[in-house]
XYZ file of C-alpha atoms in Angstrom:
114
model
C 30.067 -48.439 93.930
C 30.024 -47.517 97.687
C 32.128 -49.355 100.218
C 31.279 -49.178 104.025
C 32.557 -49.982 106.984
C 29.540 -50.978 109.847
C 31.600 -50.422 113.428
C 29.681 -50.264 116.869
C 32.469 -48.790 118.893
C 35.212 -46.436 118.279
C 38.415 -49.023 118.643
C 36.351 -50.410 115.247
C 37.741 -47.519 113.383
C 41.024 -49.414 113.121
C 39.567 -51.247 110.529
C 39.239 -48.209 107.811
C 40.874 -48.534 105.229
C 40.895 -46.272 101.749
C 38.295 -48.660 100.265
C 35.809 -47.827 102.027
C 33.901 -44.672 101.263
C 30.958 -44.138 104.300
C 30.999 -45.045 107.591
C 28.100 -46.749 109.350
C 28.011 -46.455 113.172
C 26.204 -46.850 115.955
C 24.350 -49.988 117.627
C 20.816 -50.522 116.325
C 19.157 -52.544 118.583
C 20.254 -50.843 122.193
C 19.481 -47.384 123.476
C 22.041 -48.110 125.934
C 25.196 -48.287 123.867
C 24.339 -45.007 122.409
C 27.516 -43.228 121.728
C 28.385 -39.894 124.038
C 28.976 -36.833 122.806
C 32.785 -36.857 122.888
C 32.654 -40.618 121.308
C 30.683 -38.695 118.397
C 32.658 -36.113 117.796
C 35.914 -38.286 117.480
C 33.468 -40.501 114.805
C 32.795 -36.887 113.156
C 36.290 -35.444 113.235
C 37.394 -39.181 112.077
C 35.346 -39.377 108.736
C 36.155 -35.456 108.134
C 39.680 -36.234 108.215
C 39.120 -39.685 105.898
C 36.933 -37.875 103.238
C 34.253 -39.955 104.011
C 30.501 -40.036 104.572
C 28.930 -40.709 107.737
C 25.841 -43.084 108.946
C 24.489 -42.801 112.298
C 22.721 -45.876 113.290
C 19.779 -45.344 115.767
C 18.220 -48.356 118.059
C 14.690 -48.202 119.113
C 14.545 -45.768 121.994
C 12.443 -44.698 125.120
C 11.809 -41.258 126.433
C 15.537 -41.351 128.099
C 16.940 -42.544 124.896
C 15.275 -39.532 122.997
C 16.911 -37.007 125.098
C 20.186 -38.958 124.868
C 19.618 -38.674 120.859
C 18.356 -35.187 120.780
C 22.101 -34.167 122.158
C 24.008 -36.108 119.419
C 21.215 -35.138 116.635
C 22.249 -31.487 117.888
C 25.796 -32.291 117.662
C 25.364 -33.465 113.641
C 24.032 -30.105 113.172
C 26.271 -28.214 114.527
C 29.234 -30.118 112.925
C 27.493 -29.762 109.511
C 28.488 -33.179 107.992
C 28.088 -33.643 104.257
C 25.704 -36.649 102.795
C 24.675 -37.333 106.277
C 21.925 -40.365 106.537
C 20.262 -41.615 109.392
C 19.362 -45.351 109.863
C 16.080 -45.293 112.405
C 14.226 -48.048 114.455
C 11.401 -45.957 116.393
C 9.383 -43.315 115.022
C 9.866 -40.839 118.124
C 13.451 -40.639 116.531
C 11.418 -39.682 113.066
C 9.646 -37.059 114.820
C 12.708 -35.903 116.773
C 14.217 -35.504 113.486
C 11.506 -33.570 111.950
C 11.412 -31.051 115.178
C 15.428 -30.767 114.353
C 15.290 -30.368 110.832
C 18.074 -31.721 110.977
C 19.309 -32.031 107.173
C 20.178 -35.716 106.441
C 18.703 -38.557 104.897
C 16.519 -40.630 106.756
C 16.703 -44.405 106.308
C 13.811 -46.711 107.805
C 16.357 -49.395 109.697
C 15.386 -53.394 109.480
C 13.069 -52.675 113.095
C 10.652 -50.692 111.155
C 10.947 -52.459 107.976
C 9.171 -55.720 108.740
């Protein structure tokens, strides 16, 4: 069985323990607490360095929120994380995703799932 730990901001991490096996993060319902770049990379580095698997958590997003997304869907490439899934609440980030091809599991989050 898979344990996870759901954290919206980095000082959350404190709360890992060995249990716990993925790693959701990210805020669902605001575009504006999106994480920056650097904040991702520590989340990346962090569940490298715990053995873990890693859930980005997506809110529903406007055109600014799309190009904020498009730099950290970049970054998740580039860093090449293994078992990667994607929780998403707007189907511009589907179709981001697709243009991406970004390889991770996409998960329809509880805004499109009414």
């Amino acid at each position: 069985m898979e344990k996870v730990l759901f954290v919206t901001k980095i000082k959350d991490l404190e709360y890992w323990n060995k249990e716990y096996t993925r790693l959701y993060y990210g805020m669902e319902f605001c575009e504006r607490l999106l994480p920056s770049k650097d904040e991702m990379e520590k989340v990346i580095e962090f569940v490298k360095q715990n053995n873990a698997k890693l859930t980005f958590v997506t809110p529903f997003v406007t055109d600014k929120g799309i190009e904020d997304l498009e730099g950290l869907f970049k970054l998740l490439k580039i860093k090449d994380n293994k078992d990667l899934e994607i929780v998403i609440n707007d189907y511009g980030t589907l179709v981001l995703l697709k243009k991406l091809n970004l390889d991770c599991e996409i998960i329809l989050g509880r805004l499109l799932t009414k």
